[in-house]
Amino acid sequence: MTKSFVNIERPWSKGLTLAASIALALLGGCSDDASPSADDEVGETDTETTETSETETETGESSDSTESTDSTESTDSTESTDAEESSEESTDTGEDEGLSCAYVSECVEDCAGDQACADACAMEGSALALEEYAALEDCAIECLGDEACILTTCVDLIVDCYTGELTCSESIDCAGMCAGDAQCAEECFATATALGQIQADNLEQCFSDSDCPPNDLPCIEQECGGPLGDCTSGTADEAHCVFITDCFGLCEGEPLCQSYCLAAGSELGSSEAEALIECAIDQGCQDEACLMMACGESFDACVSGEASCTETFACTEACEDSNQCEESCFYDASFAAQSQYQDVIDCAVANACADEACVQANCGGELAACGF
């Protein structure tokens, strides 16, 4: 039986529509015109069918008569079209068609105990959404509906319910197709990853803190280039251990926030972060000095890797203005490479270098130590 159990406010949900509008403007925007029309889809099917038919005619055995050939081509074309239509129908009517667990949860909450209303909400959810919601509901029942218990014991299930698989950029593209429909846009962000939602919130927060008018794109790019790059560049779609632990530290002990941070990481990043956090808690560490002393192995695994100095520069150059990506590149380097990399950066800054020629002219020793 579907019922409301607690009013859960999704972390990083504030201002997502605003973040979408900013990023969409900078990306050139998306509109309903970007959606493939029925004519476009038919045209693509016809092209594929024609190419298939021509290939089969050229490579097939010769027919004894023109009628036989025409019949074969007609059959092949029909079968190809039928197969494509069947595939499209399978996709359109698959078991995961429907709205997200987050939508179901909030819809049920709005029903305020009306069982018929709650059942109607469930009818709109996908199979996965209903599975996630049922797991969360079971956990809530075990908590006897106590909100404090739910927000402690059921946090991982809440994160599962309120996140999906879209990146920040993909969720923005999705929202851009919503033609101003707020519920549609919220559904796009409900199906974003934990990291995607965090990045969208960071972008919104940066915009709110800036003095940029909504349509002043140069200002937004200048003031919020890093958060915008994190969201839209495609170079920061997985979080590094350092990002996760920094995020975790900002949660001030709030379990749901902490669970979101851990869910934001890559498999390796989350594993390294969990090991370091567990050690920090066991050892009662409150600062980096304690972590280095008491949790040396897990600390080193989190904040260093094996990349060389030159590999680190190549990595950061591919980041497309994403601060998060650049941070990941830096902490994937060995400690020696990190020091060499920082020496080059410090020298460039000290000499007010704005181009490579300046760096080469003034930082030859640092570049040589790096391996250039």
mmCIF file of N, CA and C in Angstrom, residues 8 44 50-51 69 84 147 167 173 223 230 293 311 368:
data_model
loop_
_atom_site.group_PDB
_atom_site.id
_atom_site.type_symbol
_atom_site.label_atom_id
_atom_site.label_comp_id
_atom_site.label_asym_id
_atom_site.label_seq_id
_atom_site.Cartn_x
_atom_site.Cartn_y
_atom_site.Cartn_z
ATOM 1 N N ILE A 8 10.367 14.730 2.736
ATOM 2 C CA ILE A 8 11.811 14.804 2.525
ATOM 3 C C ILE A 8 12.117 15.913 1.534
ATOM 4 N N GLU A 44 14.513 9.279 -41.342
ATOM 5 C CA GLU A 44 15.659 8.469 -40.929
ATOM 6 C C GLU A 44 15.379 7.000 -41.154
ATOM 7 N N THR A 50 16.293 2.017 -47.003
ATOM 8 C CA THR A 50 16.777 2.030 -48.372
ATOM 9 C C THR A 50 18.184 1.506 -48.460
ATOM 10 N N GLU A 51 19.067 1.968 -47.504
ATOM 11 C CA GLU A 51 20.446 1.511 -47.519
ATOM 12 C C GLU A 51 20.530 0.016 -47.289
ATOM 13 N N THR A 69 12.780 -10.345 -57.370
ATOM 14 C CA THR A 69 13.627 -9.329 -56.748
ATOM 15 C C THR A 69 12.797 -8.273 -56.047
ATOM 16 N N GLU A 84 12.507 -1.984 -36.788
ATOM 17 C CA GLU A 84 12.803 -0.695 -36.186
ATOM 18 C C GLU A 84 11.637 -0.201 -35.352
ATOM 19 N N GLU A 147 10.663 10.768 11.739
ATOM 20 C CA GLU A 147 11.461 11.449 10.730
ATOM 21 C C GLU A 147 12.947 11.427 11.047
ATOM 22 N N THR A 167 23.937 13.249 -16.090
ATOM 23 C CA THR A 167 24.943 14.200 -15.634
ATOM 24 C C THR A 167 24.289 15.568 -15.482
ATOM 25 N N ASP A 173 20.102 19.795 -20.440
ATOM 26 C CA ASP A 173 19.559 19.582 -21.780
ATOM 27 C C ASP A 173 18.122 19.077 -21.697
ATOM 28 N N GLU A 223 32.376 35.307 -13.979
ATOM 29 C CA GLU A 223 32.182 35.132 -12.543
ATOM 30 C C GLU A 223 31.975 33.674 -12.150
ATOM 31 N N ASP A 230 32.286 22.831 -14.586
ATOM 32 C CA ASP A 230 32.043 21.577 -13.867
ATOM 33 C C ASP A 230 30.770 20.906 -14.371
ATOM 34 N N MET A 293 49.082 11.766 10.186
ATOM 35 C CA MET A 293 49.759 10.969 11.201
ATOM 36 C C MET A 293 49.034 9.658 11.484
ATOM 37 N N GLU A 311 52.246 14.867 -17.280
ATOM 38 C CA GLU A 311 50.920 14.259 -17.445
ATOM 39 C C GLU A 311 49.849 15.084 -16.745
ATOM 40 N N ALA A 368 62.073 22.466 -16.507
ATOM 41 C CA ALA A 368 62.994 21.331 -16.642
ATOM 42 C C ALA A 368 62.755 20.312 -15.535
#
